[in-house]
């Protein structure tokens, strides 16, 4: 399996590896997996609740080099984007950036799924909080 | 050469146009036929997830003898071609059916539960959490220090036990499906096979850790 330079770069110097506080109301967590290859990917975003901008993003992936690189790249791209801009990231963007071969496209799909799952989790928390505030305000 | 319609069990012999019902040789003229692609039908077996592998092996040897291309060397090109194709289905089918995991994957695929078509959302979150945590533990134990060895060996035993439990569970689900033909059971088997694959990967990673060797970037996922 020949990896592209960009994949190797992200593999050896992964950006934003780590974890954010899962319990924080401003953090969304996405955990996805691909059973056919046994990969597991956790991706987290920390969102500014006033502006809706993603201020921090972390990931931890157990999988092949392409899965690690895809999630590393995703966290780089997420920072500074609004939640809605983040949802526009497509797996094909990741494929192009990393020059992933066809057999590794599922790794980029996994990263896109992880972004969507993390943001869905954040939105769920955010809406629950707004509901709670609305109740309090009454 | 006319291909078989996999849905029909009856077709016409290419040689004498007699009706052939799912057998490898025409009952009329004894000419070899193009093979059915369905492994169960090829071996003349009922579609069951639990198989007697001794019986399967017996059928494999018997069919190998009957279909071997050497036996058709002096026959027509059509017969030679049939024998080649049948031998290829024979070998592929034997490889798949004798292994319970591959056999189950084969049946699941035919029934529309293909592993390749799943997305992350089909994997239960508890399983992902579990696998993630197990991977974290494994990673902490790494680092090439010899002191982590007993812990890794413990992890190996643990994963082996988990896989054994999964295999027992599968055996039970296989029997259950064979009796009930319930698609809900197939869905459960899909889930258990996913878990087995994750555990299998963890086990492979521990074993790689226990035998010192240069590692390539990540896993060959």
XYZ file of C-alpha atoms in Angstrom:
359
model
C 0.000 0.000 0.000
C 1.670 3.178 -1.161
C 0.599 6.246 0.764
C 0.737 9.748 -0.684
C 3.101 12.310 0.849
C 0.181 14.145 2.431
C -1.152 10.963 4.033
C 2.290 10.172 5.428
C 2.643 13.735 6.724
C -0.675 13.507 8.598
C 0.186 10.024 9.780
C 3.560 10.942 11.253
C 2.508 14.407 12.432
C -1.181 14.053 13.155
C -2.831 17.396 13.952
C -5.170 17.754 16.883
C -4.930 14.296 18.385
C -6.651 14.150 21.726
C -9.930 14.572 23.460
C -12.227 17.387 24.539
C -14.535 17.256 27.528
C -17.353 15.077 26.336
C -19.614 16.324 29.105
C -19.272 20.012 28.153
C -22.380 21.544 26.588
C -20.207 23.244 23.951
C -18.556 20.022 22.789
C -20.011 17.684 20.190
C -18.685 14.139 19.929
C -18.943 11.837 16.949
C -17.933 8.210 17.133
C -18.090 6.156 13.947
C -16.744 2.852 12.760
C -16.242 0.753 9.658
C -16.726 -2.897 10.520
C -15.293 -4.178 7.240
C -11.841 -2.970 8.252
C -12.330 -2.581 12.000
C -11.595 1.150 12.118
C -12.944 3.334 14.905
C -12.868 7.119 14.728
C -13.741 9.654 17.396
C -13.981 13.298 16.403
C -14.915 16.189 18.662
C -15.672 19.853 18.080
C -15.822 22.713 20.549
C -18.224 25.397 19.404
C -18.558 29.011 20.474
C -22.189 29.149 21.478
C -22.527 32.849 20.545
C -21.011 32.753 17.075
C -21.504 29.096 16.131
C -17.823 28.940 15.129
C -15.800 25.795 15.800
C -12.950 26.927 18.028
C -11.272 23.599 18.586
C -11.392 20.122 17.100
C -9.755 16.900 18.274
C -9.706 13.354 17.021
C -8.512 9.914 17.899
C -8.580 7.205 15.264
C -7.677 3.547 15.432
C -7.246 2.436 11.877
C -5.039 2.544 8.820
C -2.878 5.487 7.772
C -5.570 6.840 5.454
C -8.199 6.813 8.200
C -5.836 8.666 10.534
C -4.894 11.175 7.839
C -8.550 11.735 6.855
C -9.573 12.554 10.408
C -6.462 14.644 11.055
C -7.181 16.711 7.945
C -10.850 17.001 8.928
C -9.958 18.573 12.295
C -7.650 21.051 10.534
C -10.425 22.085 8.218
C -13.035 22.297 10.973
C -11.295 24.914 13.065
C -12.586 28.392 12.288
C -15.574 27.154 10.325
C -19.138 27.674 11.430
C -21.170 24.601 12.217
C -23.057 24.942 8.935
C -19.891 25.422 6.899
C -18.505 22.296 8.521
C -21.484 20.279 7.361
C -20.615 21.220 3.796
C -17.298 19.308 3.954
C -17.571 16.334 1.622
C -15.597 13.132 1.672
C -14.576 13.849 -1.932
C -12.755 16.992 -0.735
C -10.691 14.776 1.557
C -10.050 12.236 -1.226
C -8.755 15.006 -3.485
C -6.605 16.694 -0.842
C -4.964 13.438 0.276
C -4.933 11.721 -3.153
C -6.598 8.660 -1.648
C -6.766 5.609 -3.914
C -10.200 4.030 -4.575
C -9.705 1.307 -1.939
C -9.259 4.021 0.713
C -12.256 6.150 -0.152
C -14.215 4.583 2.713
C -11.726 6.225 5.106
C -12.795 9.654 3.862
C -16.456 8.608 4.128
C -15.788 7.674 7.736
C -14.300 11.134 8.392
C -17.325 12.842 6.826
C -19.645 10.673 8.925
C -17.633 11.581 12.030
C -17.950 15.325 11.318
C -21.704 14.973 10.821
C -22.085 12.884 13.971
C -20.073 15.358 16.072
C -22.076 18.322 14.844
C -25.377 16.496 15.296
C -24.336 15.780 18.883
C -23.451 19.445 19.458
C -26.727 20.628 17.940
C -28.668 18.235 20.132
C -27.002 19.638 23.232
C -27.355 23.213 22.004
C -31.073 22.855 21.333
C -31.647 21.129 24.658
C -29.960 24.064 26.362
C -32.031 26.602 24.466
C -35.189 24.736 25.408
C -34.103 24.726 29.026
C -33.407 28.478 28.893
C -36.774 29.138 27.329
C -38.436 27.255 30.138
C -36.461 29.197 32.732
C -37.299 32.544 31.115
C -40.991 31.933 31.473
C -22.547 -21.095 -23.637
C -25.870 -20.391 -22.046
C -25.630 -19.192 -18.493
C -28.029 -20.509 -15.907
C -30.701 -18.406 -14.466
C -29.780 -18.721 -10.793
C -33.426 -18.371 -9.800
C -34.573 -21.409 -11.740
C -33.589 -24.910 -10.829
C -34.415 -26.396 -14.198
C -32.627 -25.758 -17.462
C -31.969 -27.478 -20.741
C -28.931 -29.630 -21.427
C -26.676 -27.882 -23.956
C -25.939 -31.249 -25.599
C -29.166 -33.233 -25.826
C -31.708 -30.570 -24.755
C -33.084 -32.816 -22.016
C -34.313 -31.114 -18.863
C -31.671 -30.881 -16.160
C -32.642 -30.082 -12.612
C -29.762 -28.419 -10.855
C -27.298 -31.267 -11.374
C -23.825 -31.100 -12.808
C -24.428 -33.782 -15.381
C -27.348 -34.236 -17.754
C -29.487 -37.169 -16.597
C -30.102 -38.067 -20.263
C -26.793 -37.906 -22.126
C -24.491 -37.588 -19.062
C -22.847 -34.466 -20.518
C -21.279 -32.069 -18.026
C -23.260 -28.850 -17.546
C -22.299 -25.258 -16.850
C -22.177 -24.981 -13.047
C -24.817 -23.310 -10.899
C -23.184 -20.345 -9.168
C -24.978 -20.818 -5.888
C -22.603 -22.682 -3.602
C -25.292 -24.472 -1.630
C -26.996 -25.745 -4.759
C -23.680 -26.628 -6.349
C -22.873 -28.901 -3.420
C -26.439 -30.191 -3.263
C -26.862 -28.816 0.248
C -29.769 -27.316 2.066
C -29.239 -23.606 2.768
C -28.221 -23.915 6.405
C -25.794 -21.836 8.418
C -24.804 -24.862 10.490
C -23.087 -27.356 8.226
C -21.536 -30.752 8.807
C -18.058 -29.969 7.506
C -17.178 -33.670 7.317
C -20.052 -34.191 4.914
C -19.011 -31.083 2.985
C -15.463 -32.386 2.656
C -16.784 -35.709 1.429
C -18.876 -33.963 -1.233
C -15.892 -31.816 -2.194
C -13.653 -34.837 -2.826
C -16.390 -36.652 -4.727
C -17.111 -33.630 -6.950
C -13.398 -32.908 -7.462
C -13.043 -36.400 -8.832
C -16.028 -36.052 -11.164
C -15.226 -32.555 -12.424
C -11.462 -32.601 -12.728
C -10.394 -30.974 -16.031
C -8.011 -33.870 -16.701
C -11.014 -36.097 -17.222
C -12.253 -33.861 -20.028
C -9.018 -33.406 -21.947
C -10.217 -35.412 -24.893
C -13.777 -34.106 -24.836
C -15.315 -31.202 -26.754
C -14.208 -27.616 -25.986
C -17.640 -26.982 -24.500
C -17.221 -29.821 -22.021
C -13.690 -28.703 -21.177
C -15.000 -25.219 -20.502
C -17.796 -26.556 -18.278
C -15.315 -28.616 -16.323
C -13.021 -25.639 -15.795
C -15.852 -23.423 -14.629
C -17.288 -26.104 -12.396
C -13.894 -26.760 -10.818
C -13.508 -23.092 -10.103
C -16.956 -22.834 -8.459
C -16.147 -26.034 -6.568
C -12.971 -24.611 -5.068
C -14.409 -21.183 -4.277
C -17.530 -22.732 -2.803
C -15.583 -25.147 -0.659
C -13.359 -22.391 0.690
C -16.401 -20.271 1.612
C -18.698 -22.975 2.974
C -16.187 -24.805 5.138
C -15.437 -21.648 7.117
C -18.411 -20.722 9.340
C -17.637 -17.005 9.230
C -17.259 -16.830 5.447
C -20.313 -19.057 5.063
C -22.394 -16.689 7.188
C -21.047 -13.651 5.286
C -22.033 -15.402 2.048
C -25.591 -16.054 3.178
C -25.890 -12.551 4.648
C -24.770 -11.038 1.371
C -27.334 -13.071 -0.553
C -29.997 -11.937 1.871
C -29.060 -8.280 1.561
C -26.948 -7.837 4.703
C -23.652 -7.144 2.938
C -20.924 -5.820 5.204
C -19.594 -3.475 2.514
C -22.854 -1.584 2.269
C -23.019 -0.677 5.915
C -22.218 2.763 7.158
C -20.952 3.803 10.546
C -24.456 4.575 11.706
C -25.410 0.910 11.437
C -22.857 -0.005 14.074
C -24.290 0.237 17.576
C -22.660 3.073 19.551
C -22.016 0.764 22.534
C -19.884 -1.445 20.315
C -17.879 1.524 19.050
C -17.379 2.771 22.603
C -16.243 -0.660 23.703
C -13.822 -1.074 20.802
C -12.519 2.454 21.277
C -11.846 1.857 24.963
C -10.160 -1.474 24.283
C -7.968 0.217 21.699
C -7.066 2.942 24.193
C -6.025 0.345 26.757
C -3.981 -1.430 24.127
C -2.277 1.780 23.092
C -1.355 2.626 26.667
C 0.297 -0.751 27.028
C 2.445 -0.153 23.992
C 5.656 1.744 23.766
C 8.019 -1.164 23.295
C 8.657 -1.571 27.001
C 9.132 -5.131 28.089
C 7.196 -4.333 31.274
C 3.972 -4.083 29.288
C 4.324 -7.686 28.214
C 2.323 -9.340 31.012
C -0.469 -6.840 30.457
C -0.458 -7.498 26.729
C -0.559 -11.216 27.355
C -3.528 -10.666 29.620
C -5.213 -8.623 26.927
C -4.573 -11.392 24.438
C -6.232 -13.951 26.689
C -9.128 -11.595 27.217
C -9.673 -11.014 23.496
C -9.360 -14.724 22.798
C -12.013 -15.411 25.423
C -14.235 -12.757 23.900
C -13.866 -14.293 20.474
C -14.655 -17.749 21.833
C -17.804 -16.380 23.448
C -18.753 -14.733 20.165
C -18.260 -18.017 18.320
C -20.504 -19.847 20.784
C -23.085 -17.129 20.357
C -22.849 -17.453 16.571
C -23.316 -21.220 16.718
C -26.516 -20.675 18.642
C -27.765 -17.980 16.253
C -26.956 -20.209 13.264
C -29.113 -23.007 14.672
C -31.805 -20.509 15.503
C -31.840 -19.167 11.933
C -31.825 -22.631 10.376
C -34.960 -23.468 12.313
C -36.812 -20.165 12.160
C -35.594 -18.566 8.872
C -36.234 -15.322 10.687
C -34.588 -12.262 9.105
C -34.356 -10.629 12.517
C -31.909 -13.404 13.431
C -29.825 -12.558 10.364
C -29.679 -8.952 11.516
C -28.405 -10.130 14.895
C -25.817 -12.326 13.194
C -24.686 -9.281 11.192
C -24.154 -7.404 14.451
C -22.253 -10.249 16.112
C -20.031 -10.697 13.049
C -19.190 -6.993 13.136
C -18.192 -7.305 16.764
C -16.146 -10.398 15.969
C -14.252 -8.502 13.312
C -13.411 -5.673 15.676
C -12.260 -8.094 18.359
C -10.275 -10.006 15.718
C -8.455 -6.799 14.781
C -7.660 -6.036 18.406
C -6.323 -9.538 18.849
C -4.168 -9.178 15.751
C -2.816 -5.877 17.082
C -1.924 -7.401 20.453
C -0.224 -10.304 18.764
C 1.753 -7.957 16.540
C 2.830 -6.120 19.672
C 3.922 -9.331 21.371
C 6.201 -10.402 18.550
C 8.659 -7.599 17.953
C 8.727 -6.552 14.303
C 9.009 -3.325 12.378
C 5.545 -1.877 11.931
C 4.195 -0.058 8.923
C 2.099 3.068 9.194
C -1.086 2.065 10.948
C -2.967 -1.019 10.069
C -3.562 -2.232 6.601
C -7.240 -1.420 6.843
